[in-house]
Amino acid sequence: MLSTLLKSSALLTFLVGSAVAHPASELAINYAKENFKTALLVPDVIPTFEPTGLFLVNYTESIQAPFQPGAAVSLQNVTQPEDSIDKLIRGTHEGFETAGSPYNNTNAKYTVIFFDAGYPGSPKTDQYNLHYLANDLLYLEGPALHHDSVLIGSNNTARVTYSAPNPPSGSGPHRYVWLVYLQPDDFVAPASPAASSDVNLFNFREYIEASKLGNPFAGNFYTVEVGSRASSVSVAQTAAVVSTTLAGYTAPSSAAPSASGSSAASSSAFRTIDNLGLKSQNLLFAAVAVVLGAAFALV
């Protein structure tokens, strides 16, 4: 029950951001960065991940809100057309004010990659199932219209059209990774994968080297698991990210009496990642009900 409460509280943290959206905080960025490490994406899959902001992916037909880094999601909630998936980047105050940054450049072009990195502890490889690849995405709409986030996208056909996650039953929690890159002025898309490709094996490191994209400036990921885990699947143990240990965390200015159980979990979760900006305040009230219900169940 406490585990369920903590998960509900983490969701509530995201929902609170919709009412008080503002540029990405140091804490929010470090939370995303640390989740990539604890999920063993860094360095097993990505050599380094030093985000300067947040990448918010919103499945508008199902979840209707960006997911938190490392969230476990159901298959049906991420099965929808690519044109109904909002891709938003959110910078810090400095990022939005710096001319030419990914967050303040209406002429910028972006590459977005989405792939299946397997389960934590899966055999190391440079070959991953590529589920989406788009080059030359554009800065479409600025932060004034999207809760301090920039909407990126294009009317052009993606290099690899979006294909929903489809992990084999019993193969453990697959990590589905979204990465966004700022294209250099001399960017030339590598010949492979071919245009209009479907899901295929993809050499991630070779592509990044050939394209000269460098490191992603933001990213996100979620996990999808289907069926009962097979005994042959050995998933590495991963730890939850504790926000109070991260740079950028600020304790409440006026200390309240020491809380325990559900109350302590809820108050801590409100500060976990500061805000990731959701679209519907109705979800905020729904999450409050979930957390309060769990809290009363623990009394």
PDB file of C-alpha atoms in Angstrom:
ATOM      1  CA  MET A   1       0.000   0.000   0.000  1.00  0.00           C
ATOM      2  CA  LEU A   2       2.817   2.423   0.818  1.00  0.00           C
ATOM      3  CA  SER A   3       4.418   1.657  -2.551  1.00  0.00           C
ATOM      4  CA  THR A   4       1.133   2.481  -4.286  1.00  0.00           C
ATOM      5  CA  LEU A   5       0.891   5.726  -2.347  1.00  0.00           C
ATOM      6  CA  LEU A   6       4.383   6.755  -3.347  1.00  0.00           C
ATOM      7  CA  LYS A   7       3.595   6.140  -7.008  1.00  0.00           C
ATOM      8  CA  SER A   8       0.376   8.114  -6.701  1.00  0.00           C
ATOM      9  CA  SER A   9       2.246  10.917  -4.990  1.00  0.00           C
ATOM     10  CA  ALA A  10       4.795  11.028  -7.812  1.00  0.00           C
ATOM     11  CA  LEU A  11       1.950  11.419 -10.281  1.00  0.00           C
ATOM     12  CA  LEU A  12       0.486  14.175  -8.135  1.00  0.00           C
ATOM     13  CA  THR A  13       3.797  16.008  -8.346  1.00  0.00           C
ATOM     14  CA  PHE A  14       3.449  16.153 -12.119  1.00  0.00           C
ATOM     15  CA  LEU A  15      -0.143  17.321 -11.911  1.00  0.00           C
ATOM     16  CA  VAL A  16       0.634  20.184  -9.587  1.00  0.00           C
ATOM     17  CA  GLY A  17       2.873  21.581 -12.336  1.00  0.00           C
ATOM     18  CA  SER A  18      -0.117  22.307 -14.545  1.00  0.00           C
ATOM     19  CA  ALA A  19      -1.374  24.963 -12.184  1.00  0.00           C
ATOM     20  CA  VAL A  20       2.013  26.619 -11.669  1.00  0.00           C
ATOM     21  CA  ALA A  21       3.892  25.968 -14.910  1.00  0.00           C
ATOM     22  CA  HIS A  22       7.196  27.786 -15.229  1.00  0.00           C
ATOM     23  CA  PRO A  23      10.628  27.118 -16.759  1.00  0.00           C
ATOM     24  CA  ALA A  24      12.390  23.890 -15.833  1.00  0.00           C
ATOM     25  CA  SER A  25      14.079  23.936 -12.451  1.00  0.00           C
ATOM     26  CA  GLU A  26      17.480  22.548 -11.582  1.00  0.00           C
ATOM     27  CA  LEU A  27      15.729  19.908  -9.483  1.00  0.00           C
ATOM     28  CA  ALA A  28      13.463  18.781 -12.332  1.00  0.00           C
ATOM     29  CA  ILE A  29      16.394  18.410 -14.718  1.00  0.00           C
ATOM     30  CA  ASN A  30      18.477  16.526 -12.166  1.00  0.00           C
ATOM     31  CA  TYR A  31      15.542  14.231 -11.466  1.00  0.00           C
ATOM     32  CA  ALA A  32      15.357  13.268 -15.138  1.00  0.00           C
ATOM     33  CA  LYS A  33      19.132  12.877 -15.349  1.00  0.00           C
ATOM     34  CA  GLU A  34      19.302  10.660 -12.266  1.00  0.00           C
ATOM     35  CA  ASN A  35      16.483   8.437 -13.543  1.00  0.00           C
ATOM     36  CA  PHE A  36      18.492   7.715 -16.682  1.00  0.00           C
ATOM     37  CA  LYS A  37      21.344   6.564 -14.448  1.00  0.00           C
ATOM     38  CA  THR A  38      19.335   4.461 -12.034  1.00  0.00           C
ATOM     39  CA  ALA A  39      17.570   2.741 -14.961  1.00  0.00           C
ATOM     40  CA  LEU A  40      21.060   1.835 -16.265  1.00  0.00           C
ATOM     41  CA  LEU A  41      20.496   3.736 -19.501  1.00  0.00           C
ATOM     42  CA  VAL A  42      23.681   5.650 -18.694  1.00  0.00           C
ATOM     43  CA  PRO A  43      26.240   4.394 -19.543  1.00  0.00           C
ATOM     44  CA  ASP A  44      24.937   1.036 -20.840  1.00  0.00           C
ATOM     45  CA  VAL A  45      22.892   2.560 -23.675  1.00  0.00           C
ATOM     46  CA  ILE A  46      23.783   6.251 -23.803  1.00  0.00           C
ATOM     47  CA  PRO A  47      27.405   7.157 -23.031  1.00  0.00           C
ATOM     48  CA  THR A  48      26.442  10.401 -21.326  1.00  0.00           C
ATOM     49  CA  PHE A  49      23.276  12.344 -20.548  1.00  0.00           C
ATOM     50  CA  GLU A  50      23.632  15.968 -19.468  1.00  0.00           C
ATOM     51  CA  PRO A  51      20.236  17.560 -20.157  1.00  0.00           C
ATOM     52  CA  THR A  52      19.825  21.316 -20.195  1.00  0.00           C
ATOM     53  CA  GLY A  53      16.040  21.068 -19.964  1.00  0.00           C
ATOM     54  CA  LEU A  54      13.105  18.669 -20.065  1.00  0.00           C
ATOM     55  CA  PHE A  55      11.544  16.664 -22.901  1.00  0.00           C
ATOM     56  CA  LEU A  56       7.818  16.270 -22.341  1.00  0.00           C
ATOM     57  CA  VAL A  57       5.969  13.691 -24.437  1.00  0.00           C
ATOM     58  CA  ASN A  58       2.198  13.851 -24.257  1.00  0.00           C
ATOM     59  CA  TYR A  59       0.015  11.053 -25.674  1.00  0.00           C
ATOM     60  CA  THR A  60      -3.018  13.267 -26.149  1.00  0.00           C
ATOM     61  CA  GLU A  61      -5.520  10.481 -26.959  1.00  0.00           C
ATOM     62  CA  SER A  62      -4.831   8.425 -23.847  1.00  0.00           C
ATOM     63  CA  ILE A  63      -2.666   9.651 -20.975  1.00  0.00           C
ATOM     64  CA  GLN A  64      -3.362  13.296 -21.891  1.00  0.00           C
ATOM     65  CA  ALA A  65      -0.393  14.460 -19.866  1.00  0.00           C
ATOM     66  CA  PRO A  66       3.387  14.100 -20.050  1.00  0.00           C
ATOM     67  CA  PHE A  67       4.689  11.079 -18.141  1.00  0.00           C
ATOM     68  CA  GLN A  68       7.386  11.338 -15.505  1.00  0.00           C
ATOM     69  CA  PRO A  69      10.843   9.863 -16.285  1.00  0.00           C
ATOM     70  CA  GLY A  70      10.826   6.098 -15.757  1.00  0.00           C
ATOM     71  CA  ALA A  71       7.057   5.805 -15.392  1.00  0.00           C
ATOM     72  CA  ALA A  72       5.546   2.352 -15.930  1.00  0.00           C
ATOM     73  CA  VAL A  73       2.791   2.720 -18.521  1.00  0.00           C
ATOM     74  CA  SER A  74       0.291   0.315 -20.040  1.00  0.00           C
ATOM     75  CA  LEU A  75       0.572  -0.693 -23.665  1.00  0.00           C
ATOM     76  CA  GLN A  76      -2.820   0.703 -24.631  1.00  0.00           C
ATOM     77  CA  ASN A  77      -1.882   4.166 -23.353  1.00  0.00           C
ATOM     78  CA  VAL A  78       1.026   4.519 -25.792  1.00  0.00           C
ATOM     79  CA  THR A  79      -0.661   2.980 -28.843  1.00  0.00           C
ATOM     80  CA  GLN A  80      -1.886   5.847 -30.971  1.00  0.00           C
ATOM     81  CA  PRO A  81      -0.955   7.781 -34.151  1.00  0.00           C
ATOM     82  CA  GLU A  82       2.212   9.842 -34.092  1.00  0.00           C
ATOM     83  CA  ASP A  83       0.366  13.019 -35.040  1.00  0.00           C
ATOM     84  CA  SER A  84      -1.506  12.867 -31.734  1.00  0.00           C
ATOM     85  CA  ILE A  85       1.701  12.758 -29.688  1.00  0.00           C
ATOM     86  CA  ASP A  86       2.830  16.215 -28.580  1.00  0.00           C
ATOM     87  CA  LYS A  87       6.585  16.680 -28.265  1.00  0.00           C
ATOM     88  CA  LEU A  88       7.559  19.608 -26.056  1.00  0.00           C
ATOM     89  CA  ILE A  89      10.874  20.920 -24.782  1.00  0.00           C
ATOM     90  CA  ARG A  90      11.159  23.038 -21.653  1.00  0.00           C
ATOM     91  CA  GLY A  91      14.255  25.030 -20.773  1.00  0.00           C
ATOM     92  CA  THR A  92      15.417  26.870 -17.698  1.00  0.00           C
ATOM     93  CA  HIS A  93      15.042  30.639 -17.313  1.00  0.00           C
ATOM     94  CA  GLU A  94      18.567  30.965 -18.722  1.00  0.00           C
ATOM     95  CA  GLY A  95      17.760  28.614 -21.597  1.00  0.00           C
ATOM     96  CA  PHE A  96      14.726  30.622 -22.651  1.00  0.00           C
ATOM     97  CA  GLU A  97      16.685  33.876 -22.432  1.00  0.00           C
ATOM     98  CA  THR A  98      19.791  32.683 -24.325  1.00  0.00           C
ATOM     99  CA  ALA A  99      19.556  33.460 -28.035  1.00  0.00           C
ATOM    100  CA  GLY A 100      20.289  30.402 -30.164  1.00  0.00           C
ATOM    101  CA  SER A 101      19.585  27.877 -27.428  1.00  0.00           C
ATOM    102  CA  PRO A 102      17.260  24.961 -28.303  1.00  0.00           C
ATOM    103  CA  TYR A 103      14.527  26.748 -26.352  1.00  0.00           C
ATOM    104  CA  ASN A 104      14.963  30.205 -27.911  1.00  0.00           C
ATOM    105  CA  ASN A 105      15.563  29.730 -31.620  1.00  0.00           C
ATOM    106  CA  THR A 106      12.601  29.807 -33.978  1.00  0.00           C
ATOM    107  CA  ASN A 107      14.910  28.701 -36.817  1.00  0.00           C
ATOM    108  CA  ALA A 108      16.155  25.634 -34.974  1.00  0.00           C
ATOM    109  CA  LYS A 109      15.785  22.131 -36.350  1.00  0.00           C
ATOM    110  CA  TYR A 110      15.642  19.054 -34.170  1.00  0.00           C
ATOM    111  CA  THR A 111      16.069  15.292 -34.424  1.00  0.00           C
ATOM    112  CA  VAL A 112      13.969  13.047 -32.192  1.00  0.00           C
ATOM    113  CA  ILE A 113      14.739   9.354 -31.670  1.00  0.00           C
ATOM    114  CA  PHE A 114      12.524   6.813 -29.886  1.00  0.00           C
ATOM    115  CA  PHE A 115      13.735   3.267 -29.353  1.00  0.00           C
ATOM    116  CA  ASP A 116      13.425   0.152 -27.201  1.00  0.00           C
ATOM    117  CA  ALA A 117      16.467  -0.200 -24.930  1.00  0.00           C
ATOM    118  CA  GLY A 118      15.320  -3.529 -23.475  1.00  0.00           C
ATOM    119  CA  TYR A 119      15.043  -4.270 -19.776  1.00  0.00           C
ATOM    120  CA  PRO A 120      17.576  -3.067 -17.162  1.00  0.00           C
ATOM    121  CA  GLY A 121      20.479  -5.482 -17.193  1.00  0.00           C
ATOM    122  CA  SER A 122      19.714  -6.893 -20.637  1.00  0.00           C
ATOM    123  CA  PRO A 123      22.759  -7.967 -22.686  1.00  0.00           C
ATOM    124  CA  LYS A 124      24.712  -4.949 -23.896  1.00  0.00           C
ATOM    125  CA  THR A 125      24.394  -4.162 -27.581  1.00  0.00           C
ATOM    126  CA  ASP A 126      24.508  -1.272 -30.015  1.00  0.00           C
ATOM    127  CA  GLN A 127      21.461  -2.645 -31.863  1.00  0.00           C
ATOM    128  CA  TYR A 128      18.042  -1.504 -30.675  1.00  0.00           C
ATOM    129  CA  ASN A 129      14.544  -1.667 -32.084  1.00  0.00           C
ATOM    130  CA  LEU A 130      13.929   1.795 -33.505  1.00  0.00           C
ATOM    131  CA  HIS A 131      10.294   2.888 -33.141  1.00  0.00           C
ATOM    132  CA  TYR A 132      10.511   6.470 -34.391  1.00  0.00           C
ATOM    133  CA  LEU A 133      13.072   8.764 -36.003  1.00  0.00           C
ATOM    134  CA  ALA A 134      12.387  12.250 -37.314  1.00  0.00           C
ATOM    135  CA  ASN A 135      14.854  14.823 -38.630  1.00  0.00           C
ATOM    136  CA  ASP A 136      14.273  18.502 -39.338  1.00  0.00           C
ATOM    137  CA  LEU A 137      11.546  18.964 -36.747  1.00  0.00           C
ATOM    138  CA  LEU A 138      10.706  22.632 -36.344  1.00  0.00           C
ATOM    139  CA  TYR A 139      10.077  25.098 -33.549  1.00  0.00           C
ATOM    140  CA  LEU A 140       6.294  25.325 -33.996  1.00  0.00           C
ATOM    141  CA  GLU A 141       4.852  27.234 -31.062  1.00  0.00           C
ATOM    142  CA  GLY A 142       6.504  29.071 -28.224  1.00  0.00           C
ATOM    143  CA  PRO A 143       6.241  28.852 -24.438  1.00  0.00           C
ATOM    144  CA  ALA A 144       3.427  31.393 -24.147  1.00  0.00           C
ATOM    145  CA  LEU A 145       1.059  28.840 -25.703  1.00  0.00           C
ATOM    146  CA  HIS A 146       2.332  25.710 -23.972  1.00  0.00           C
ATOM    147  CA  HIS A 147       2.869  26.321 -20.259  1.00  0.00           C
ATOM    148  CA  ASP A 148       6.485  27.466 -20.662  1.00  0.00           C
ATOM    149  CA  SER A 149       7.281  24.710 -23.160  1.00  0.00           C
ATOM    150  CA  VAL A 150       8.092  24.795 -26.871  1.00  0.00           C
ATOM    151  CA  LEU A 151       6.104  22.543 -29.200  1.00  0.00           C
ATOM    152  CA  ILE A 152       8.265  20.937 -31.893  1.00  0.00           C
ATOM    153  CA  GLY A 153       7.096  18.988 -34.920  1.00  0.00           C
ATOM    154  CA  SER A 154       6.701  18.898 -38.691  1.00  0.00           C
ATOM    155  CA  ASN A 155       4.212  18.084 -41.414  1.00  0.00           C
ATOM    156  CA  ASN A 156       6.834  15.992 -43.171  1.00  0.00           C
ATOM    157  CA  THR A 157       6.842  12.205 -42.998  1.00  0.00           C
ATOM    158  CA  ALA A 158       9.164  10.874 -40.308  1.00  0.00           C
ATOM    159  CA  ARG A 159      12.212   8.924 -41.392  1.00  0.00           C
ATOM    160  CA  VAL A 160      10.904   6.015 -39.336  1.00  0.00           C
ATOM    161  CA  THR A 161       7.194   6.381 -38.688  1.00  0.00           C
ATOM    162  CA  TYR A 162       6.002   5.967 -35.113  1.00  0.00           C
ATOM    163  CA  SER A 163       5.327   2.411 -34.038  1.00  0.00           C
ATOM    164  CA  ALA A 164       3.945   1.769 -30.558  1.00  0.00           C
ATOM    165  CA  PRO A 165       5.900  -0.295 -28.047  1.00  0.00           C
ATOM    166  CA  ASN A 166       5.445  -4.025 -28.466  1.00  0.00           C
ATOM    167  CA  PRO A 167       7.705  -5.895 -26.030  1.00  0.00           C
ATOM    168  CA  PRO A 168       7.491  -9.703 -26.162  1.00  0.00           C
ATOM    169  CA  SER A 169       5.305 -11.176 -23.426  1.00  0.00           C
ATOM    170  CA  GLY A 170       7.335 -12.229 -20.400  1.00  0.00           C
ATOM    171  CA  SER A 171      10.453 -10.290 -21.436  1.00  0.00           C
ATOM    172  CA  GLY A 172      10.482  -7.869 -18.508  1.00  0.00           C
ATOM    173  CA  PRO A 173      10.042  -4.084 -18.290  1.00  0.00           C
ATOM    174  CA  HIS A 174      11.368  -2.633 -21.538  1.00  0.00           C
ATOM    175  CA  ARG A 175      12.720   0.911 -21.366  1.00  0.00           C
ATOM    176  CA  TYR A 176      11.372   3.040 -24.218  1.00  0.00           C
ATOM    177  CA  VAL A 177      13.626   6.045 -24.652  1.00  0.00           C
ATOM    178  CA  TRP A 178      12.877   9.443 -26.191  1.00  0.00           C
ATOM    179  CA  LEU A 179      15.868  11.658 -27.026  1.00  0.00           C
ATOM    180  CA  VAL A 180      15.923  15.084 -28.669  1.00  0.00           C
ATOM    181  CA  TYR A 181      18.921  16.681 -30.401  1.00  0.00           C
ATOM    182  CA  LEU A 182      19.592  20.144 -31.795  1.00  0.00           C
ATOM    183  CA  GLN A 183      20.786  19.714 -35.367  1.00  0.00           C
ATOM    184  CA  PRO A 184      23.967  21.568 -36.377  1.00  0.00           C
ATOM    185  CA  ASP A 185      23.728  23.947 -39.351  1.00  0.00           C
ATOM    186  CA  ASP A 186      25.574  21.482 -41.589  1.00  0.00           C
ATOM    187  CA  PHE A 187      23.457  18.487 -40.559  1.00  0.00           C
ATOM    188  CA  VAL A 188      23.004  15.787 -43.179  1.00  0.00           C
ATOM    189  CA  ALA A 189      20.817  12.814 -42.286  1.00  0.00           C
ATOM    190  CA  PRO A 190      22.632   9.476 -42.691  1.00  0.00           C
ATOM    191  CA  ALA A 191      21.351   7.275 -45.501  1.00  0.00           C
ATOM    192  CA  SER A 192      20.331   4.575 -43.043  1.00  0.00           C
ATOM    193  CA  PRO A 193      17.664   4.006 -41.919  1.00  0.00           C
ATOM    194  CA  ALA A 194      15.913   4.569 -45.219  1.00  0.00           C
ATOM    195  CA  ALA A 195      13.081   7.068 -45.433  1.00  0.00           C
ATOM    196  CA  SER A 196       9.617   5.806 -44.439  1.00  0.00           C
ATOM    197  CA  SER A 197      11.046   2.732 -42.725  1.00  0.00           C
ATOM    198  CA  ASP A 198       9.120   0.675 -40.214  1.00  0.00           C
ATOM    199  CA  VAL A 199      10.486  -0.655 -36.917  1.00  0.00           C
ATOM    200  CA  ASN A 200      13.936  -2.086 -37.493  1.00  0.00           C
ATOM    201  CA  LEU A 201      17.173  -2.833 -35.703  1.00  0.00           C
ATOM    202  CA  PHE A 202      19.121   0.351 -35.320  1.00  0.00           C
ATOM    203  CA  ASN A 203      22.769   0.955 -34.407  1.00  0.00           C
ATOM    204  CA  PHE A 204      22.312   3.917 -32.106  1.00  0.00           C
ATOM    205  CA  ARG A 205      25.961   4.843 -31.613  1.00  0.00           C
ATOM    206  CA  GLU A 206      26.821   4.559 -35.308  1.00  0.00           C
ATOM    207  CA  TYR A 207      23.926   6.831 -36.216  1.00  0.00           C
ATOM    208  CA  ILE A 208      24.909   9.510 -33.702  1.00  0.00           C
ATOM    209  CA  GLU A 209      28.519   9.438 -34.908  1.00  0.00           C
ATOM    210  CA  ALA A 210      27.550   9.551 -38.599  1.00  0.00           C
ATOM    211  CA  SER A 211      25.051  12.369 -38.100  1.00  0.00           C
ATOM    212  CA  LYS A 212      27.374  14.408 -35.854  1.00  0.00           C
ATOM    213  CA  LEU A 213      24.424  15.204 -33.596  1.00  0.00           C
ATOM    214  CA  GLY A 214      26.499  15.062 -30.426  1.00  0.00           C
ATOM    215  CA  ASN A 215      24.681  14.591 -27.134  1.00  0.00           C
ATOM    216  CA  PRO A 216      20.925  14.949 -26.579  1.00  0.00           C
ATOM    217  CA  PHE A 217      19.961  18.177 -24.828  1.00  0.00           C
ATOM    218  CA  ALA A 218      16.905  16.529 -23.262  1.00  0.00           C
ATOM    219  CA  GLY A 219      15.247  13.147 -23.008  1.00  0.00           C
ATOM    220  CA  ASN A 220      12.665  11.001 -21.289  1.00  0.00           C
ATOM    221  CA  PHE A 221      11.669   7.357 -21.031  1.00  0.00           C
ATOM    222  CA  TYR A 222       8.980   5.041 -19.758  1.00  0.00           C
ATOM    223  CA  THR A 223       8.727   1.300 -19.259  1.00  0.00           C
ATOM    224  CA  VAL A 224       6.254  -1.200 -20.672  1.00  0.00           C
ATOM    225  CA  GLU A 225       5.944  -4.793 -19.484  1.00  0.00           C
ATOM    226  CA  VAL A 226       3.606  -7.388 -20.993  1.00  0.00           C
ATOM    227  CA  GLY A 227       2.688 -10.704 -19.376  1.00  0.00           C
ATOM    228  CA  SER A 228       4.261 -12.564 -16.472  1.00  0.00           C
ATOM    229  CA  ARG A 229       8.027 -12.296 -16.403  1.00  0.00           C
ATOM    230  CA  ALA A 230       9.823 -15.417 -17.606  1.00  0.00           C
ATOM    231  CA  SER A 231      12.256 -17.054 -15.181  1.00  0.00           C
ATOM    232  CA  SER A 232      15.010 -16.702 -17.776  1.00  0.00           C
ATOM    233  CA  VAL A 233      14.739 -12.898 -17.697  1.00  0.00           C
ATOM    234  CA  SER A 234      17.135 -11.478 -15.113  1.00  0.00           C
ATOM    235  CA  VAL A 235      16.204  -7.844 -14.526  1.00  0.00           C
ATOM    236  CA  ALA A 236      18.817  -5.785 -12.705  1.00  0.00           C
ATOM    237  CA  GLN A 237      17.716  -4.162  -9.473  1.00  0.00           C
ATOM    238  CA  THR A 238      17.191  -0.425  -9.808  1.00  0.00           C
ATOM    239  CA  ALA A 239      16.613   2.103  -7.053  1.00  0.00           C
ATOM    240  CA  ALA A 240      14.023   4.856  -6.897  1.00  0.00           C
ATOM    241  CA  VAL A 241      15.362   8.393  -7.246  1.00  0.00           C
ATOM    242  CA  VAL A 242      15.097  10.336  -3.979  1.00  0.00           C
ATOM    243  CA  SER A 243      14.514  13.967  -4.874  1.00  0.00           C
ATOM    244  CA  THR A 244      15.647  15.316  -1.504  1.00  0.00           C
ATOM    245  CA  THR A 245      19.206  14.157  -2.265  1.00  0.00           C
ATOM    246  CA  LEU A 246      19.461  16.019  -5.584  1.00  0.00           C
ATOM    247  CA  ALA A 247      20.995  19.397  -6.333  1.00  0.00           C
ATOM    248  CA  GLY A 248      18.282  22.002  -6.518  1.00  0.00           C
ATOM    249  CA  TYR A 249      16.168  20.555  -3.742  1.00  0.00           C
ATOM    250  CA  THR A 250      15.056  23.150  -1.215  1.00  0.00           C
ATOM    251  CA  ALA A 251      13.530  22.172   2.094  1.00  0.00           C
ATOM    252  CA  PRO A 252      10.345  23.964   3.177  1.00  0.00           C
ATOM    253  CA  SER A 253      11.107  27.363   4.666  1.00  0.00           C
ATOM    254  CA  SER A 254       8.919  26.758   7.698  1.00  0.00           C
ATOM    255  CA  ALA A 255       9.379  23.295   9.115  1.00  0.00           C
ATOM    256  CA  ALA A 256       6.150  21.614  10.106  1.00  0.00           C
ATOM    257  CA  PRO A 257       5.976  18.999  12.860  1.00  0.00           C
ATOM    258  CA  SER A 258       7.583  15.743  11.796  1.00  0.00           C
ATOM    259  CA  ALA A 259       5.204  13.637   9.721  1.00  0.00           C
ATOM    260  CA  SER A 260       5.190   9.930   9.163  1.00  0.00           C
ATOM    261  CA  GLY A 261       3.679   7.419   6.789  1.00  0.00           C
ATOM    262  CA  SER A 262       1.432   8.720   4.042  1.00  0.00           C
ATOM    263  CA  SER A 263       1.604  12.385   5.055  1.00  0.00           C
ATOM    264  CA  ALA A 264       5.387  12.466   4.846  1.00  0.00           C
ATOM    265  CA  ALA A 265       5.353  10.645   1.517  1.00  0.00           C
ATOM    266  CA  SER A 266       2.847  13.060   0.040  1.00  0.00           C
ATOM    267  CA  SER A 267       4.634  16.224   1.148  1.00  0.00           C
ATOM    268  CA  SER A 268       7.942  14.918  -0.165  1.00  0.00           C
ATOM    269  CA  ALA A 269       6.373  13.969  -3.482  1.00  0.00           C
ATOM    270  CA  PHE A 270       5.058  17.498  -3.994  1.00  0.00           C
ATOM    271  CA  ARG A 271       8.689  18.591  -4.281  1.00  0.00           C
ATOM    272  CA  THR A 272      10.018  15.639  -6.233  1.00  0.00           C
ATOM    273  CA  ILE A 273      10.458  17.219  -9.653  1.00  0.00           C
ATOM    274  CA  ASP A 274       8.967  20.661  -9.145  1.00  0.00           C
ATOM    275  CA  ASN A 275       6.844  20.698 -12.309  1.00  0.00           C
ATOM    276  CA  LEU A 276       6.647  19.058 -15.686  1.00  0.00           C
ATOM    277  CA  GLY A 277       3.551  20.900 -16.878  1.00  0.00           C
ATOM    278  CA  LEU A 278       0.385  18.971 -17.618  1.00  0.00           C
ATOM    279  CA  LYS A 279      -2.550  20.186 -19.649  1.00  0.00           C
ATOM    280  CA  SER A 280      -5.605  19.347 -17.565  1.00  0.00           C
ATOM    281  CA  GLN A 281      -6.241  20.628 -14.074  1.00  0.00           C
ATOM    282  CA  ASN A 282      -8.989  18.033 -13.766  1.00  0.00           C
ATOM    283  CA  LEU A 283      -6.243  15.427 -13.534  1.00  0.00           C
ATOM    284  CA  LEU A 284      -4.821  17.311 -10.570  1.00  0.00           C
ATOM    285  CA  PHE A 285      -8.005  16.860  -8.604  1.00  0.00           C
ATOM    286  CA  ALA A 286      -8.219  13.197  -9.605  1.00  0.00           C
ATOM    287  CA  ALA A 287      -4.685  12.611  -8.351  1.00  0.00           C
ATOM    288  CA  VAL A 288      -5.427  14.383  -5.081  1.00  0.00           C
ATOM    289  CA  ALA A 289      -8.301  11.972  -4.564  1.00  0.00           C
ATOM    290  CA  VAL A 290      -6.019   9.002  -5.240  1.00  0.00           C
ATOM    291  CA  VAL A 291      -3.403  10.155  -2.743  1.00  0.00           C
ATOM    292  CA  LEU A 292      -5.898  11.057  -0.044  1.00  0.00           C
ATOM    293  CA  GLY A 293      -7.703   7.759  -0.509  1.00  0.00           C
ATOM    294  CA  ALA A 294      -4.439   5.867  -0.103  1.00  0.00           C
ATOM    295  CA  ALA A 295      -3.567   7.942   2.918  1.00  0.00           C
ATOM    296  CA  PHE A 296      -6.819   7.103   4.683  1.00  0.00           C
ATOM    297  CA  ALA A 297      -6.325   3.434   3.846  1.00  0.00           C
ATOM    298  CA  LEU A 298      -3.050   3.500   5.764  1.00  0.00           C
ATOM    299  CA  VAL A 299      -4.527   5.068   8.902  1.00  0.00           C
TER     300      VAL A 299
END
